[in-house]
CSV table of C-alpha atoms and ligand atoms in Angstrom, one decimal:
chain,number,residue,atom,x,y,z
A,294,MET,CA,1.6,-35.3,14.6
A,295,LYS,CA,4.8,-34.0,12.9
A,296,GLN,CA,5.0,-30.4,11.8
A,297,GLY,CA,5.4,-30.2,8.0
A,298,ALA,CA,5.8,-27.2,5.6
A,299,GLN,CA,4.4,-23.9,6.5
A,300,ILE,CA,1.1,-23.1,4.7
A,301,SER,CA,0.6,-19.5,5.8
A,302,GLU,CA,1.3,-17.0,8.5
A,303,GLY,CA,-1.3,-14.7,9.7
A,304,LYS,CA,-1.3,-12.0,12.4
A,305,ALA,CA,-1.8,-14.3,15.3
A,306,LYS,CA,-1.3,-17.8,13.9
A,307,ILE,CA,0.9,-19.9,11.6
A,308,LEU,CA,-0.5,-23.0,9.8
A,309,TYR,CA,1.6,-26.0,9.0
A,310,GLU,CA,1.0,-29.1,6.9
A,311,THR,CA,1.0,-32.5,8.7
A,312,GLU,CA,1.6,-36.1,7.4
A,313,ASP,CA,-2.2,-36.3,7.0
A,314,LYS,CA,-3.4,-34.1,4.1
A,315,SER,CA,-6.8,-33.5,5.8
A,316,LEU,CA,-5.2,-32.2,9.0
A,317,ILE,CA,-3.3,-28.9,9.8
A,318,LEU,CA,-1.3,-27.8,12.7
A,319,GLN,CA,-2.4,-24.3,13.9
A,320,TYR,CA,0.4,-22.5,15.9
A,321,PHE,CA,-0.6,-19.6,18.2
A,322,LYS,CA,1.8,-16.7,18.3
A,323,ASP,CA,2.2,-13.9,20.9
A,324,ASP,CA,2.0,-11.2,18.2
A,325,ALA,CA,-0.9,-8.8,18.6
A,326,THR,CA,-2.2,-6.3,16.1
A,327,ALA,CA,-5.0,-3.8,16.1
A,328,PHE,CA,-6.6,-1.1,13.8
A,329,ASP,CA,-5.9,-3.1,10.6
A,330,GLY,CA,-2.3,-3.8,11.6
A,331,LYS,CA,-1.5,-0.2,12.4
A,332,LYS,CA,-0.8,-1.0,16.0
A,333,LYS,CA,1.6,-3.9,16.5
A,334,GLY,CA,2.9,-5.5,19.7
A,335,SER,CA,3.3,-8.7,21.6
A,336,ILE,CA,1.5,-10.0,24.6
A,337,LYS,CA,3.5,-12.5,26.7
A,338,ASP,CA,2.1,-16.0,26.5
A,339,LYS,CA,-1.0,-14.9,24.5
A,340,GLY,CA,-0.5,-17.8,22.1
A,341,ILE,CA,-0.5,-20.3,25.0
A,342,LEU,CA,-3.5,-18.8,26.6
A,343,ASN,CA,-5.5,-18.4,23.4
A,344,ASN,CA,-4.8,-22.0,22.4
A,345,SER,CA,-6.1,-23.2,25.7
A,346,ILE,CA,-9.1,-21.0,25.7
A,347,SER,CA,-10.0,-21.8,22.1
A,348,SER,CA,-9.6,-25.5,22.8
A,349,LEU,CA,-11.9,-25.4,25.8
A,350,ILE,CA,-14.6,-23.5,23.8
A,351,PHE,CA,-14.4,-25.6,20.7
A,352,GLN,CA,-14.7,-28.8,22.8
A,353,LEU,CA,-17.8,-27.4,24.6
A,354,LEU,CA,-19.3,-26.4,21.3
A,355,GLU,CA,-18.7,-29.8,19.8
A,356,LYS,CA,-20.4,-31.3,22.9
A,357,GLU,CA,-23.4,-29.1,22.2
A,358,GLY,CA,-23.6,-30.3,18.6
A,359,ILE,CA,-21.7,-27.6,16.7
A,360,LYS,CA,-19.2,-29.0,14.3
A,361,THR,CA,-15.8,-27.2,14.4
A,362,HIS,CA,-12.4,-27.7,12.9
A,363,PHE,CA,-10.9,-28.6,16.3
A,364,VAL,CA,-9.3,-32.1,16.5
A,365,GLU,CA,-7.0,-31.8,19.6
A,366,LYS,CA,-4.7,-29.5,21.5
A,367,VAL,CA,-1.3,-31.1,20.9
A,368,SER,CA,1.0,-28.7,22.8
A,369,ASP,CA,1.1,-25.4,24.6
A,370,ARG,CA,0.8,-23.5,21.3
A,371,GLU,CA,-0.4,-26.0,18.8
A,372,MET,CA,-3.9,-27.2,17.9
A,373,LEU,CA,-4.5,-29.9,15.4
A,374,ILE,CA,-7.4,-28.9,13.1
A,375,LYS,CA,-9.3,-30.2,10.1
A,376,ARG,CA,-8.3,-28.6,6.8
A,377,VAL,CA,-11.1,-26.5,5.6
A,378,ASP,CA,-11.6,-24.1,2.7
A,379,ILE,CA,-12.1,-20.8,4.7
A,380,ILE,CA,-15.0,-18.7,3.6
A,381,PRO,CA,-13.6,-15.2,3.3
A,382,ILE,CA,-16.2,-13.6,5.5
A,383,GLU,CA,-15.9,-12.5,9.1
A,384,VAL,CA,-19.2,-13.1,10.8
A,385,VAL,CA,-19.5,-10.7,13.7
A,386,VAL,CA,-22.2,-11.4,16.4
A,387,ARG,CA,-23.2,-8.5,18.7
A,388,ASN,CA,-25.3,-8.7,21.8
A,389,ILE,CA,-24.3,-5.3,23.3
A,390,THR,CA,-23.1,-2.1,21.6
A,391,ALA,CA,-19.3,-1.6,21.5
A,392,GLY,CA,-16.5,-0.8,19.2
A,393,SER,CA,-17.3,0.0,15.6
A,394,LEU,CA,-21.0,-0.5,16.0
A,395,ALA,CA,-21.3,2.1,18.9
A,396,LYS,CA,-19.3,4.5,16.7
A,397,ARG,CA,-21.3,3.9,13.5
A,398,MET,CA,-24.7,4.2,15.3
A,399,GLY,CA,-23.6,7.1,17.5
A,400,VAL,CA,-24.5,5.4,20.7
A,401,GLU,CA,-22.6,4.7,23.9
A,402,GLU,CA,-20.9,1.3,24.5
A,403,GLY,CA,-22.8,-1.1,26.8
A,404,ARG,CA,-26.3,-0.8,25.4
A,405,VAL,CA,-28.1,-4.1,25.5
A,406,MET,CA,-29.9,-4.4,22.2
A,407,THR,CA,-33.4,-5.9,21.8
A,408,GLU,CA,-32.0,-8.3,19.2
A,409,THR,CA,-28.7,-9.9,18.5
A,410,ILE,CA,-27.1,-8.4,15.4
A,411,ILE,CA,-25.1,-10.4,12.9
A,412,GLU,CA,-22.8,-8.5,10.5
A,413,LEU,CA,-20.7,-9.7,7.6
A,414,TYR,CA,-17.3,-8.3,6.7
A,415,TYR,CA,-15.1,-9.2,3.8
A,416,LYS,CA,-12.0,-10.8,5.1
A,417,ASP,CA,-9.3,-8.7,3.4
A,418,ASP,CA,-6.7,-6.9,5.4
A,419,ALA,CA,-5.5,-4.7,2.6
A,420,LEU,CA,-9.1,-3.3,2.3
A,421,GLY,CA,-9.5,-3.1,6.1
A,422,ASP,CA,-12.2,-5.8,6.2
A,423,PRO,CA,-15.1,-3.7,4.8
A,424,MET,CA,-18.6,-4.5,5.9
A,425,ILE,CA,-20.7,-6.3,3.3
A,426,ASN,CA,-24.1,-7.9,3.0
A,427,ASP,CA,-25.7,-10.9,1.3
A,428,TYR,CA,-25.6,-9.1,-2.1
A,429,HIS,CA,-21.8,-8.6,-2.0
A,430,VAL,CA,-21.3,-12.2,-0.9
A,431,ARG,CA,-23.3,-13.5,-3.8
A,432,ALA,CA,-22.3,-11.0,-6.5
A,433,PHE,CA,-18.6,-11.4,-5.8
A,434,GLY,CA,-18.8,-15.2,-5.5
A,435,LEU,CA,-17.6,-15.3,-1.9
A,436,GLY,CA,-20.4,-17.8,-1.0
A,437,THR,CA,-23.9,-18.8,-1.8
A,438,GLN,CA,-27.1,-17.6,-0.1
A,439,LYS,CA,-27.5,-21.0,1.3
A,440,GLU,CA,-24.0,-20.8,2.9
A,441,ILE,CA,-24.8,-17.3,4.3
A,442,ASP,CA,-28.0,-18.7,5.8
A,443,ILE,CA,-26.1,-21.6,7.3
A,444,CYS,CA,-23.4,-19.4,8.8
A,445,ARG,CA,-26.0,-17.1,10.4
A,446,GLU,CA,-28.0,-20.0,11.8
A,447,LYS,CA,-24.8,-21.6,13.2
A,448,ALA,CA,-23.7,-18.2,14.6
A,449,LEU,CA,-26.9,-17.8,16.5
A,450,LYS,CA,-26.6,-21.3,17.9
A,451,VAL,CA,-23.0,-20.6,19.0
A,452,ASN,CA,-24.2,-17.3,20.5
A,453,LYS,CA,-26.7,-19.1,22.8
A,454,ILE,CA,-24.1,-21.5,24.0
A,455,MET,CA,-21.3,-19.0,24.4
A,456,THR,CA,-23.5,-16.4,26.1
A,457,ALA,CA,-24.5,-18.9,28.7
A,458,LEU,CA,-21.0,-20.2,29.1
A,459,PHE,CA,-19.5,-16.8,29.8
A,460,ASP,CA,-22.4,-15.7,31.9
A,461,ASP,CA,-21.7,-18.7,34.1
A,462,VAL,CA,-18.1,-17.6,34.7
A,463,GLY,CA,-19.1,-14.0,35.5
A,464,LEU,CA,-18.4,-12.5,32.0
A,465,THR,CA,-20.7,-10.7,29.6
A,466,LEU,CA,-20.2,-11.8,26.0
A,467,VAL,CA,-20.5,-8.4,24.3
A,468,ASP,CA,-19.5,-9.2,20.7
A,469,TYR,CA,-17.2,-11.5,18.8
A,470,LYS,CA,-16.0,-12.7,15.3
A,471,LEU,CA,-16.5,-16.1,13.8
A,472,GLU,CA,-15.1,-17.7,10.7
A,473,PHE,CA,-16.4,-20.7,8.9
A,474,GLY,CA,-14.9,-23.1,6.5
A,475,ARG,CA,-16.1,-25.7,4.0
A,476,ILE,CA,-15.3,-29.4,4.0
A,477,GLY,CA,-17.0,-30.8,0.9
A,478,SER,CA,-20.6,-29.6,1.2
A,479,GLU,CA,-20.4,-29.1,4.9
A,480,ILE,CA,-19.8,-25.8,6.7
A,481,ILE,CA,-18.0,-25.9,10.0
A,482,LEU,CA,-16.7,-23.4,12.6
A,483,ALA,CA,-13.0,-22.6,12.1
A,484,ASP,CA,-10.3,-20.1,13.2
A,485,GLU,CA,-10.2,-19.5,17.0
A,486,ILE,CA,-12.4,-18.2,19.8
A,487,SER,CA,-10.5,-16.3,22.3
A,488,PRO,CA,-10.2,-12.8,24.0
A,489,ASP,CA,-8.5,-11.8,20.7
A,490,ASN,CA,-11.8,-11.9,18.9
A,491,CYS,CA,-14.4,-11.6,21.6
A,492,ARG,CA,-15.3,-8.7,23.8
A,493,LEU,CA,-15.7,-9.9,27.4
A,494,TRP,CA,-16.7,-7.7,30.3
A,495,ASP,CA,-16.5,-8.7,33.9
A,496,LYS,CA,-20.1,-8.8,35.1
A,497,VAL,CA,-19.4,-7.1,38.4
A,498,SER,CA,-16.6,-4.6,37.8
A,499,GLY,CA,-17.3,-4.0,34.1
A,500,GLU,CA,-13.6,-4.4,33.4
A,501,LYS,CA,-12.6,-5.3,29.9
A,502,MET,CA,-11.1,-8.8,29.8
A,503,ASP,CA,-10.1,-9.0,26.1
A,504,LYS,CA,-8.1,-7.4,23.3
A,505,ASP,CA,-9.5,-4.0,23.9
A,506,ARG,CA,-7.0,-3.8,26.7
A,507,PHE,CA,-4.3,-3.9,24.0
A,508,ARG,CA,-6.3,-1.7,21.5
A,509,ARG,CA,-6.9,1.0,24.1
A,510,GLY,CA,-3.6,0.7,26.0
A,511,LEU,CA,-5.2,-0.3,29.3
A,512,GLY,CA,-2.4,-2.7,30.4
A,513,ASN,CA,-2.6,-6.0,32.3
A,514,ILE,CA,-3.5,-7.8,29.1
A,515,GLU,CA,-1.9,-11.1,29.9
A,516,GLU,CA,-3.5,-11.1,33.3
A,517,ALA,CA,-6.9,-10.5,31.8
A,518,TYR,CA,-6.5,-13.4,29.3
A,519,GLN,CA,-5.2,-15.6,32.2
A,520,GLU,CA,-8.2,-14.8,34.3
A,521,VAL,CA,-10.6,-15.8,31.4
A,522,LEU,CA,-8.8,-19.1,31.1
A,523,LYS,CA,-8.8,-19.6,34.9
A,524,ARG,CA,-12.5,-19.0,35.1
A,525,LEU,CA,-13.3,-21.4,32.2
A,526,SER,CA,-11.0,-24.1,33.6
A,527,GLU,CA,-12.4,-23.8,37.1
A,528,LYS,CA,-15.9,-24.4,35.7
A,529,GLY,CA,-14.5,-27.8,34.6
A,530,ILE,CA,-15.2,-26.9,31.0
A,531,LYS,CA,-13.3,-29.4,28.9
B,161,UDP,N1,-13.1,-8.6,15.5
B,161,UDP,C1,-12.1,-9.5,15.2
B,161,UDP,N2,-11.4,-9.3,14.0
B,161,UDP,C2,-11.6,-8.2,13.2
B,161,UDP,C3,-12.6,-7.3,13.5
B,161,UDP,C4,-13.4,-7.6,14.7
B,161,UDP,O1,-11.9,-10.5,15.9
B,161,UDP,O2,-10.9,-8.1,12.2
B,161,UDP,C5,-13.9,-8.8,16.7
B,161,UDP,C6,-13.6,-7.8,17.8
B,161,UDP,O3,-12.7,-8.4,18.7
B,161,UDP,C7,-14.9,-7.6,18.5
B,161,UDP,C8,-16.0,-7.8,17.4
B,161,UDP,O4,-15.3,-8.6,16.3
B,161,UDP,O5,-15.1,-8.6,19.5
B,161,UDP,C9,-16.5,-6.6,16.8
B,161,UDP,O6,-15.5,-5.7,16.4
B,161,UDP,P1,-15.7,-4.2,15.9
B,161,UDP,O7,-16.4,-4.3,14.6
B,161,UDP,O8,-16.3,-3.4,17.0
B,161,UDP,O9,-14.3,-3.7,15.5
B,161,UDP,P2,-13.0,-3.2,16.2
B,161,UDP,O10,-13.5,-2.6,17.5
B,161,UDP,O11,-12.2,-4.4,16.4
B,161,UDP,O12,-12.6,-2.2,15.3
């Protein structure tokens, strides 16, 4: 699939047109940002690792009946995806307290909650992705109640599959962010699923195997991402 004109460049990825109007080439960069872009850096080979990790997870989700924008991994850093109209909402799924939730609720990180929490954030970097609820989504025309309900339902299904997947490779899936897009009247999973937008803790050592290593300056970031890919690959997940 030939790379056409650039559509947009985000913090971690660039999107390009292809000859087929319904397909887009998603290019994974090594750039890393945190704290609403205030911390900037680069993680060697992150784009290659995230493309591989995302591809494996999307394929597994597809096998389990979750529709995603994934078409195929076409090179080290490129993934062919379906063109969707992205819903400007970040759907955050939380199984264990960490990050902004731990701060907001005044609890320690690592508390297993009695229920999975789903939060919605308005996808707007300039505003720092503020947390919103169903009222904001409807009142500002970001989506309909039906769409919110579908996103939540899909997020819970994804959570079941991903929690089991990571548990199987010795990782605790703490929390993560999902994005959904529309194709006609259908809503499908989009963006990427990688250690950039998931918190993954080693089940034995408790070590952080995700972007918190960058956010918190813990070092060995590339090694952690590599280990996540190695474990998923060894399980024969493809
Ligand atoms: N997350 C993300 N993009 C964002 C905000 C959050 O991918 O813009 C992910 C983050 O990696 C974590 C989860 O969503 O796995 C919850 O993040 P949190 O609200 O704790 O925010 P953060 O710690 O990133 O400030």
